PDB file of C-alpha atoms in Angstrom:
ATOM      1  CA  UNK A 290      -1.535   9.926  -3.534  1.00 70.00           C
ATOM      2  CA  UNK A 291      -4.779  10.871  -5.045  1.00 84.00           C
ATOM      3  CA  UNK A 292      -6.249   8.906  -7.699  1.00 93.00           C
ATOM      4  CA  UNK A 293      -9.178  11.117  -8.520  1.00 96.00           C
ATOM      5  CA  UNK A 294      -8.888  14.828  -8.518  1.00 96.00           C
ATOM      6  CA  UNK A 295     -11.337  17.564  -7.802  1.00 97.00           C
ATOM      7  CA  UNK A 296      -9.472  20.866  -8.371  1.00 93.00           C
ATOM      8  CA  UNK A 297     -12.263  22.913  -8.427  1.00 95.00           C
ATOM      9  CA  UNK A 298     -13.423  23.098  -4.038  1.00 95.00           C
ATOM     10  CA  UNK A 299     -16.222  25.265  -5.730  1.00 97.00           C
ATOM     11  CA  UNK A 300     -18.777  26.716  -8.418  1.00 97.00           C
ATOM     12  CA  UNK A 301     -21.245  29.667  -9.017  1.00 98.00           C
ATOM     13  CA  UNK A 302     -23.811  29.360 -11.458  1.00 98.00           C
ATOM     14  CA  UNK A 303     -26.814  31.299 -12.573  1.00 98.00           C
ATOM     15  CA  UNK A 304     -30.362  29.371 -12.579  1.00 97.00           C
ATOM     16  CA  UNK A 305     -30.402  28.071 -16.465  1.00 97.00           C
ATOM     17  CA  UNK A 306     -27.363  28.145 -17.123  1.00 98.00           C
ATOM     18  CA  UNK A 307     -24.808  25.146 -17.860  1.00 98.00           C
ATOM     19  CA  UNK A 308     -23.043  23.726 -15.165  1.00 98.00           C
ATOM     20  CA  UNK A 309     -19.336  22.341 -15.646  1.00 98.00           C
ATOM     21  CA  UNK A 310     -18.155  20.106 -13.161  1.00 98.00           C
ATOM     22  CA  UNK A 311     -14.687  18.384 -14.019  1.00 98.00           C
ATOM     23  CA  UNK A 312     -12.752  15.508 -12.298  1.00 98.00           C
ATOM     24  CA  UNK A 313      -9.233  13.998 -13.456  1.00 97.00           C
ATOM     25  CA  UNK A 314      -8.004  10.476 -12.440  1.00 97.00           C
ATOM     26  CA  UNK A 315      -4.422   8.914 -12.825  1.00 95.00           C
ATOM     27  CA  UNK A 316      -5.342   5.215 -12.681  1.00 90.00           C
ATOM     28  CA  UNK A 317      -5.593   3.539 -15.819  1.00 89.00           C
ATOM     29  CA  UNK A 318      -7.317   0.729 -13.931  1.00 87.00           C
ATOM     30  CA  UNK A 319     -10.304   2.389 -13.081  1.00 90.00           C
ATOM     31  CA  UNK A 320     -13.387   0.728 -15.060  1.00 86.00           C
ATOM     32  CA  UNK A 321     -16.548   2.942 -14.417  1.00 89.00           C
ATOM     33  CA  UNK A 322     -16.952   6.253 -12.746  1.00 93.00           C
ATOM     34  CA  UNK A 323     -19.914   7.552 -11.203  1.00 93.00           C
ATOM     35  CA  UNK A 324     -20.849  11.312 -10.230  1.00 96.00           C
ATOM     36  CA  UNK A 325     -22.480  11.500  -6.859  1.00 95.00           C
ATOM     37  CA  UNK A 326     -24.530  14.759  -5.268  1.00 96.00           C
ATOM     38  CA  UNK A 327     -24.814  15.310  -1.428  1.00 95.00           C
ATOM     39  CA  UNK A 328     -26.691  17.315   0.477  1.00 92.00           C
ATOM     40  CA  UNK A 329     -25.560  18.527   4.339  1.00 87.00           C
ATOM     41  CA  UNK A 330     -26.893  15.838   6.971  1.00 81.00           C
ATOM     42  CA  UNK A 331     -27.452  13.091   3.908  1.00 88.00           C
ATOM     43  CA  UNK A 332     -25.024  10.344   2.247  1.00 91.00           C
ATOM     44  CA  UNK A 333     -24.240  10.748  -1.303  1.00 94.00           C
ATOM     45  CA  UNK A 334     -26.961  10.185  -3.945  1.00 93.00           C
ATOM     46  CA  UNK A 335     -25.995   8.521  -6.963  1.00 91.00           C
ATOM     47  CA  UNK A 336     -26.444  10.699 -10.297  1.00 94.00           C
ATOM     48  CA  UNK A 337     -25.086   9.138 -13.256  1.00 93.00           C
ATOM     49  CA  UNK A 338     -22.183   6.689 -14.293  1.00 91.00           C
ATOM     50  CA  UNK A 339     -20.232   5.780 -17.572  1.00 93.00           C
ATOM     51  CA  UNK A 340     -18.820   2.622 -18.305  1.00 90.00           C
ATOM     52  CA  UNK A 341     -14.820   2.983 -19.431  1.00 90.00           C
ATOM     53  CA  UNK A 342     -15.691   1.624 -22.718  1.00 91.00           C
ATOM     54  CA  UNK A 343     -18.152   4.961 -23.134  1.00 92.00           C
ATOM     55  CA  UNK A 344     -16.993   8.631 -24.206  1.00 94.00           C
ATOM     56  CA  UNK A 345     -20.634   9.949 -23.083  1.00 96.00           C
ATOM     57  CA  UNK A 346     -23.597   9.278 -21.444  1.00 95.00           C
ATOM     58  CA  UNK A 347     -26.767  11.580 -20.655  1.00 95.00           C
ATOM     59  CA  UNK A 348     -29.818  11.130 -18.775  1.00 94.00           C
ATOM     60  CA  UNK A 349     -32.019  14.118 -18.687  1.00 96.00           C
ATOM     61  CA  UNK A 350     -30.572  17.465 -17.522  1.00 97.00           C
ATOM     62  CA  UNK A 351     -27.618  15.502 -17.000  1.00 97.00           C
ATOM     63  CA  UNK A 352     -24.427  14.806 -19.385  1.00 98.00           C
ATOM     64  CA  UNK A 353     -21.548  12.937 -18.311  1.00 97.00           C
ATOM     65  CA  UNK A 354     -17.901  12.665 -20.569  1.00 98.00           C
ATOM     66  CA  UNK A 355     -14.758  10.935 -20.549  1.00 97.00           C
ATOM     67  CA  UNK A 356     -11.976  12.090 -22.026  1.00 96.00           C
ATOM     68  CA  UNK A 357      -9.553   7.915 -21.481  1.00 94.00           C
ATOM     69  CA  UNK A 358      -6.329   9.542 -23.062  1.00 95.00           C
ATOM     70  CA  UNK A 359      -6.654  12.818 -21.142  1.00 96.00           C
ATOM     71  CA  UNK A 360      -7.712  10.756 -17.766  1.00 96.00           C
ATOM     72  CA  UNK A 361     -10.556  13.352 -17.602  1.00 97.00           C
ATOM     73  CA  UNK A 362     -14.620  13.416 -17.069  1.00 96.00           C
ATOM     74  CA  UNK A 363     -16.924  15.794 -16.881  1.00 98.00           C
ATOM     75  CA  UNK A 364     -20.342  16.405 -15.288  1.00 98.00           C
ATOM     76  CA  UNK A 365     -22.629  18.658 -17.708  1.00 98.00           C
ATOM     77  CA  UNK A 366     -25.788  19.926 -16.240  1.00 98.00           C
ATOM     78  CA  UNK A 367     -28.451  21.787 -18.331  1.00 97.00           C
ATOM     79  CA  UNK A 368     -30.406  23.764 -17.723  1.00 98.00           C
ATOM     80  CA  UNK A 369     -28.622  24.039 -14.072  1.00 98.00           C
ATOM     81  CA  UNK A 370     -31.409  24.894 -11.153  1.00 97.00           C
ATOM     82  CA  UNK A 371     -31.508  25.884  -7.240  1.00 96.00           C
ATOM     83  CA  UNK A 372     -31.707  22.708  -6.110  1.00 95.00           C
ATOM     84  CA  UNK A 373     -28.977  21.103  -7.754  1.00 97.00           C
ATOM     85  CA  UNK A 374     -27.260  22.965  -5.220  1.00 97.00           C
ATOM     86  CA  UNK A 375     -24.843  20.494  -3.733  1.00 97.00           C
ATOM     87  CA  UNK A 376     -21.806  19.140  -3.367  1.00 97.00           C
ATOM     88  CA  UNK A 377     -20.887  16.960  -6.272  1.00 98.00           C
ATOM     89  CA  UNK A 378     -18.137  14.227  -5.901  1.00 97.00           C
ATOM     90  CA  UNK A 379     -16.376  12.201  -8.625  1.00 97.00           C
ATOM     91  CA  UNK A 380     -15.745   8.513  -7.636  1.00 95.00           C
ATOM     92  CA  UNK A 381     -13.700   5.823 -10.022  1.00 93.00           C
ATOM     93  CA  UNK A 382     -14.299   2.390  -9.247  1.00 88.00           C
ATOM     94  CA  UNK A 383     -11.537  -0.312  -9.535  1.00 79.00           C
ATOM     95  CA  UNK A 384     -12.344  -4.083  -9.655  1.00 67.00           C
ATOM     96  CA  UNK A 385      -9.114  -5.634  -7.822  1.00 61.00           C
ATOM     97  CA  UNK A 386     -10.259  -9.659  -8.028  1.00 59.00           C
ATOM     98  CA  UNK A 387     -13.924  -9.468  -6.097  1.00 55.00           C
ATOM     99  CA  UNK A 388     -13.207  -6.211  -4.480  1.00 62.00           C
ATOM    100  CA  UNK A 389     -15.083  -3.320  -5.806  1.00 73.00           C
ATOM    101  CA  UNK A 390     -13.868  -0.313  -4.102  1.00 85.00           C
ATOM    102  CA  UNK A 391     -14.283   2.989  -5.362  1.00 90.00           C
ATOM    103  CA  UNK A 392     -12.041   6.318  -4.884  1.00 93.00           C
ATOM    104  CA  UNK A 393     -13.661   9.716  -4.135  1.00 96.00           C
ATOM    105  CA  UNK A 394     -12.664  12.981  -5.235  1.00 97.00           C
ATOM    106  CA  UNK A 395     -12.715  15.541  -2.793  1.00 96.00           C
ATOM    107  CA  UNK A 396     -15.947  17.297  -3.975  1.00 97.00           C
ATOM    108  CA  UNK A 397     -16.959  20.513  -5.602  1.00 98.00           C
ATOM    109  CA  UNK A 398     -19.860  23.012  -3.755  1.00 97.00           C
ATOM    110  CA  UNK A 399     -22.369  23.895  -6.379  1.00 98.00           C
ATOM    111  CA  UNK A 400     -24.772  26.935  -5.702  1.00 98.00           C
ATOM    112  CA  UNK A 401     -26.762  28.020  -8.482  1.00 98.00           C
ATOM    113  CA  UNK A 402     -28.067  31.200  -8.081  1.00 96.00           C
ATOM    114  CA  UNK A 403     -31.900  32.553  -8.881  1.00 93.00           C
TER     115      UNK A 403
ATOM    116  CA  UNK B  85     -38.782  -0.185  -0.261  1.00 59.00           C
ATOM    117  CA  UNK B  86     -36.408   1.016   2.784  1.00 73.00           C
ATOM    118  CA  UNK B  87     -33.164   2.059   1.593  1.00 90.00           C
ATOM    119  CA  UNK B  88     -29.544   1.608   3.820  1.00 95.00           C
ATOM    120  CA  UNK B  89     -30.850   2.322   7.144  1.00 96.00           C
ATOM    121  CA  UNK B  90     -27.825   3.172   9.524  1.00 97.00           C
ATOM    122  CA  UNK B  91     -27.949   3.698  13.764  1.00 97.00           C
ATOM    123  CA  UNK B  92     -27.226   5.577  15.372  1.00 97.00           C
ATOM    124  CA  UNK B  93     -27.437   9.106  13.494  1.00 96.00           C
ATOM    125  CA  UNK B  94     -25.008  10.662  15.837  1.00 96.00           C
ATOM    126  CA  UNK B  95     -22.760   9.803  18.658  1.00 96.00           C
ATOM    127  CA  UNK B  96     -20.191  11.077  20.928  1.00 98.00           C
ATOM    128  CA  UNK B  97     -17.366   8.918  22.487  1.00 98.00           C
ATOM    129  CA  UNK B  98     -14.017   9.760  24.700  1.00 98.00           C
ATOM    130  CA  UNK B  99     -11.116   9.106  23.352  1.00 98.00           C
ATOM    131  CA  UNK B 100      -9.884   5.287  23.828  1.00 97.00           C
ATOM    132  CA  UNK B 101     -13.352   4.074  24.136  1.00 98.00           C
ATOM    133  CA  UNK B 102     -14.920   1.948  21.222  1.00 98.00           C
ATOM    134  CA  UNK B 103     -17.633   2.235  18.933  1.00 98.00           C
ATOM    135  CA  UNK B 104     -20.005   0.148  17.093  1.00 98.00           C
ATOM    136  CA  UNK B 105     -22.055   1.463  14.079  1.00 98.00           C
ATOM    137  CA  UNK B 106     -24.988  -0.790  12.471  1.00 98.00           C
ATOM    138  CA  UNK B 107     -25.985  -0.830   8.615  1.00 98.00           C
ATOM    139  CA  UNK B 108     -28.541  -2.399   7.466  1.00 97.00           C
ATOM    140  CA  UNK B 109     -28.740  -2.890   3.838  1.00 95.00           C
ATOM    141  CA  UNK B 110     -31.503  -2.588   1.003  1.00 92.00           C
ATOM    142  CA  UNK B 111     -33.526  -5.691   0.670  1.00 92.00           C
ATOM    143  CA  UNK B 112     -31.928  -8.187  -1.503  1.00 88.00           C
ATOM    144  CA  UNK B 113     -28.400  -6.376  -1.363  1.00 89.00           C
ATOM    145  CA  UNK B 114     -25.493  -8.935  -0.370  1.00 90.00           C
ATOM    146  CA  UNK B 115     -22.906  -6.609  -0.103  1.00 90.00           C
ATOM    147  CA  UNK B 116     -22.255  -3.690   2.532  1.00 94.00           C
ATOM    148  CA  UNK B 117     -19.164  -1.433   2.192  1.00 94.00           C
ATOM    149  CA  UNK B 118     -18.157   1.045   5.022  1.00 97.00           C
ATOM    150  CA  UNK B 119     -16.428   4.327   4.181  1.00 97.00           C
ATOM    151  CA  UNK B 120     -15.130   7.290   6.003  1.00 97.00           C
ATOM    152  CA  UNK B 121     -15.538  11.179   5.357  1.00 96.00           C
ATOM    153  CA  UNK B 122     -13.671  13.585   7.067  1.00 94.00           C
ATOM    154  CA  UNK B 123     -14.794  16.933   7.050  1.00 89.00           C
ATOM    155  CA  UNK B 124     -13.639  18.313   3.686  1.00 89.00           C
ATOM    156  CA  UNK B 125     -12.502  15.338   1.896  1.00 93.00           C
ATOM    157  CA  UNK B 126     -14.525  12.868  -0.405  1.00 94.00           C
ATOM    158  CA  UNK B 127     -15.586   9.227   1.673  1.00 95.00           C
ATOM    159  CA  UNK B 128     -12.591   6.825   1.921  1.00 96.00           C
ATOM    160  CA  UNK B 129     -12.734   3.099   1.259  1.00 94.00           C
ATOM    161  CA  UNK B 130     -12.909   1.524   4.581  1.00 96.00           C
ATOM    162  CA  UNK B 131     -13.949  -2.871   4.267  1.00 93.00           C
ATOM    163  CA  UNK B 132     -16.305  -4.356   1.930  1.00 92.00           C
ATOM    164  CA  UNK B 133     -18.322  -7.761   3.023  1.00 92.00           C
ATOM    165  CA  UNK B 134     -19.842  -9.456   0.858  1.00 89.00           C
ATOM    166  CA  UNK B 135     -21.685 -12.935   1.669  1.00 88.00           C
ATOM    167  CA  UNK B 136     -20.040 -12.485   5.164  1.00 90.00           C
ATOM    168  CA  UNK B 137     -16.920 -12.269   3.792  1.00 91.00           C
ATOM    169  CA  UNK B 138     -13.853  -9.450   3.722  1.00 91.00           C
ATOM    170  CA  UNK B 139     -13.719  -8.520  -0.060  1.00 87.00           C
ATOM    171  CA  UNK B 140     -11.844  -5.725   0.544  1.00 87.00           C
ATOM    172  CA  UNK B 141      -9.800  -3.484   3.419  1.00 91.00           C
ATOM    173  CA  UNK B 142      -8.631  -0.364   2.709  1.00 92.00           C
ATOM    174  CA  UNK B 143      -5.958   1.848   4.492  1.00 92.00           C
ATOM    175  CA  UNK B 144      -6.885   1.588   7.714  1.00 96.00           C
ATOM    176  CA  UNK B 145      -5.378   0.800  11.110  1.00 97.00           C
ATOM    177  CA  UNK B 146      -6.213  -2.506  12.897  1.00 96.00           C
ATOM    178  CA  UNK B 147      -8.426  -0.678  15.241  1.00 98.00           C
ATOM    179  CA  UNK B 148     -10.980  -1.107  12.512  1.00 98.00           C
ATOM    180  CA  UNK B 149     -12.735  -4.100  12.599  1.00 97.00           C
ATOM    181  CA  UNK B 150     -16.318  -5.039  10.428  1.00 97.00           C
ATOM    182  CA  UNK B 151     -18.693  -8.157   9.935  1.00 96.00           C
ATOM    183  CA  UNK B 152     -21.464  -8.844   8.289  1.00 97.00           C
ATOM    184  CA  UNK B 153     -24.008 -11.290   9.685  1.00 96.00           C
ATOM    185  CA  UNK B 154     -26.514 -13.705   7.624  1.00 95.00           C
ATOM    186  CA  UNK B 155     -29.219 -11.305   6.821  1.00 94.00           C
ATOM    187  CA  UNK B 156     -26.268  -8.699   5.031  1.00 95.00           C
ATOM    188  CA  UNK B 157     -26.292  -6.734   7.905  1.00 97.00           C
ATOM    189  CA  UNK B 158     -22.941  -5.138   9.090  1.00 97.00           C
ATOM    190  CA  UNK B 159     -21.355  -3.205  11.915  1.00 98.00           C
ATOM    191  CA  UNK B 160     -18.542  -0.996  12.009  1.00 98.00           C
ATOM    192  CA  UNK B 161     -16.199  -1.198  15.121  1.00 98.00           C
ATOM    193  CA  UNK B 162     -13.561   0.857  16.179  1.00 98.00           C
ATOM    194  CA  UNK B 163     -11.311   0.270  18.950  1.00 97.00           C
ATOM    195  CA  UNK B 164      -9.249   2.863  21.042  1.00 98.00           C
ATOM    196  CA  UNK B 165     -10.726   5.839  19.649  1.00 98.00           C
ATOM    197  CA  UNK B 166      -8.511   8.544  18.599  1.00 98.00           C
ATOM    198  CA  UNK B 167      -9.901  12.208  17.870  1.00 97.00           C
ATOM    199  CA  UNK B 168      -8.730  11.516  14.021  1.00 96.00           C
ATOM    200  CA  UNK B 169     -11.753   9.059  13.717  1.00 98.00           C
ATOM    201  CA  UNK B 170     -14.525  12.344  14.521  1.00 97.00           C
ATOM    202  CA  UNK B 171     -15.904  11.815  10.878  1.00 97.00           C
ATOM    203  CA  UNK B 172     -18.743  10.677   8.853  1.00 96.00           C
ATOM    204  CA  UNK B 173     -18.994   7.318   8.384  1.00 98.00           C
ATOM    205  CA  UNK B 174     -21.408   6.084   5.308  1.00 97.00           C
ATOM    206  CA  UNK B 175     -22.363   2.203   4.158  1.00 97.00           C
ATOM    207  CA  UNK B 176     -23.077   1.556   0.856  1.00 95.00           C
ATOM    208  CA  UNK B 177     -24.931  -1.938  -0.104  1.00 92.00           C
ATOM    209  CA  UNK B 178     -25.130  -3.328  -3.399  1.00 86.00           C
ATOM    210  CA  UNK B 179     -26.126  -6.586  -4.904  1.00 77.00           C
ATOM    211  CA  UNK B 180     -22.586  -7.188  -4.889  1.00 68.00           C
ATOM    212  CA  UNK B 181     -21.978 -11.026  -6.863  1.00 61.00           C
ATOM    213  CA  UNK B 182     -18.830 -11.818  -9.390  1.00 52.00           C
ATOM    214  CA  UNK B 183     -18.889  -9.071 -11.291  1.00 51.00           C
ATOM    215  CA  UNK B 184     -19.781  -6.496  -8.962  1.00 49.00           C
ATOM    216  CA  UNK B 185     -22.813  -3.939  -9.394  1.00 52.00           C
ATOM    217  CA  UNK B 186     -22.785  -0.774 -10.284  1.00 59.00           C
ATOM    218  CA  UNK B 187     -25.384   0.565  -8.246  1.00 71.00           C
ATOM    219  CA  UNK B 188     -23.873   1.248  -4.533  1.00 85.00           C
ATOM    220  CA  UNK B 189     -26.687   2.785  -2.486  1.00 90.00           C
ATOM    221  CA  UNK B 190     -25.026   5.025   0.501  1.00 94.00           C
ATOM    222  CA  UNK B 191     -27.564   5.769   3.903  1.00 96.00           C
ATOM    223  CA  UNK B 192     -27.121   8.826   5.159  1.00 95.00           C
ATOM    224  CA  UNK B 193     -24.450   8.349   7.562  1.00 96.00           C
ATOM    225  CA  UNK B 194     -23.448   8.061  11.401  1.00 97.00           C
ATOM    226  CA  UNK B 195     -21.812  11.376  13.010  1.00 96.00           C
ATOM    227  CA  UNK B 196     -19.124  10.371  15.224  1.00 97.00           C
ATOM    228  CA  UNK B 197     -17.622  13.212  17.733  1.00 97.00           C
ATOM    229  CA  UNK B 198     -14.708  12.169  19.726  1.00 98.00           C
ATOM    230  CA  UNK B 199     -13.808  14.075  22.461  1.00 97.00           C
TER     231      UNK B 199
END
């Protein structure tokens, strides 16, 4: 059963343009998402988060939305560039007592072209 | 600052044999959790320690065994390796505490190959 859902395996982009990277999740209990990027041969960098109590959050080129009744975020990157080529995973965290575990989505490939 | 140092960067075992991975976590971090990516997929939960102690387990056969020791340090072991476990397996530390921390910090991962 997967919790967090990345239907999209991939996405083309031109340099400058937005970016659109979605994720949907089907636990209510989730409490904070994060969007990570990862590059071949490296662990996953951490990007940008939003609280469950937030409907946005943005820190530079990056935007990040939740959508609570829809069970839907987004990743909003502007102006997109070459090396935000990546792969990009959506991960929920759930707070079960002191555990804080969180759930990966399966990742979408971003190339951005020149 | 060093960030989550993990050893070794790569290794290949036979099947049935066992295998122990290191993490080391950022200074200061108390807790170390242990995931595993198969090619393909996104990393799945694996243990989290925190202050030496289980927090958390995730779906994973008994084979799978973890500890963290008094400087936060952790090691991954897995017993009777099968050729499911060829994967990527990634600790994240973070200052862990009561009401957890938002900032996990992942090293870059050990390569296991079992043949």
């Amino acid at each position: 059963d997967q919790q967090v859902k990345q239907n999209s395996p991939s996405l083309s982009v031109q340099e400058g343009r937005i970016s659109i990277l979605n994720c949907d999740y089907t636990n209510s209990m989730f409490d904070y998402f994060l969007w990570y990027k990862k590059y071949p041969a490296e662990g996953p960098t951490f990007l940008i988060s939003i609280s469950s109590i937030k409907d946005k959050n943005e820190d530079g080129r990056f935007t990040v939305f939740l959508n609570k009744s829809a069970k839907h975020l987004s990743l909003h990157i502007v102006p997109s560039q070459p090396g935000d080529s990546a792969v990009y995973f959506c991960a929920a965290r759930s707070s079960g007592g002191s555990n804080y575990k969180l759930t990966f989505g399966k990742g979408t490939l971003l190339t951005v072209n020149p | 600052d060093a960030g989550v140092t993990q050893s070794p960067t790569h290794l290949i075992k036979t099947r049935g044999q066992h295998v122990t991975l290191r993490c080391s976590p950022i200074s200061g971090h108390k807790s170390v959790s242990w995931y595993q990516q198969v090619l393909g997929q996104g990393p799945q939960f694996i243990f989290q320690y925190y202050e030496k102690e289980e927090r958390g387990r995730g779906n994973f056969p008994d084979r799978f065994s973890a500890r963290q020791f008094p400087n936060y340090s952790s090691e991954l072991n897995v017993n009777a390796l099968l050729l499911g476990d060829s994967a990527l397996y990634l600790c994240a530390s973070s200052l862990g505490g009561r009401r957890g921390q938002y900032g996990y910090t992942f090293g870059s991962g050990t390569r296991l190959t079992v043949v």
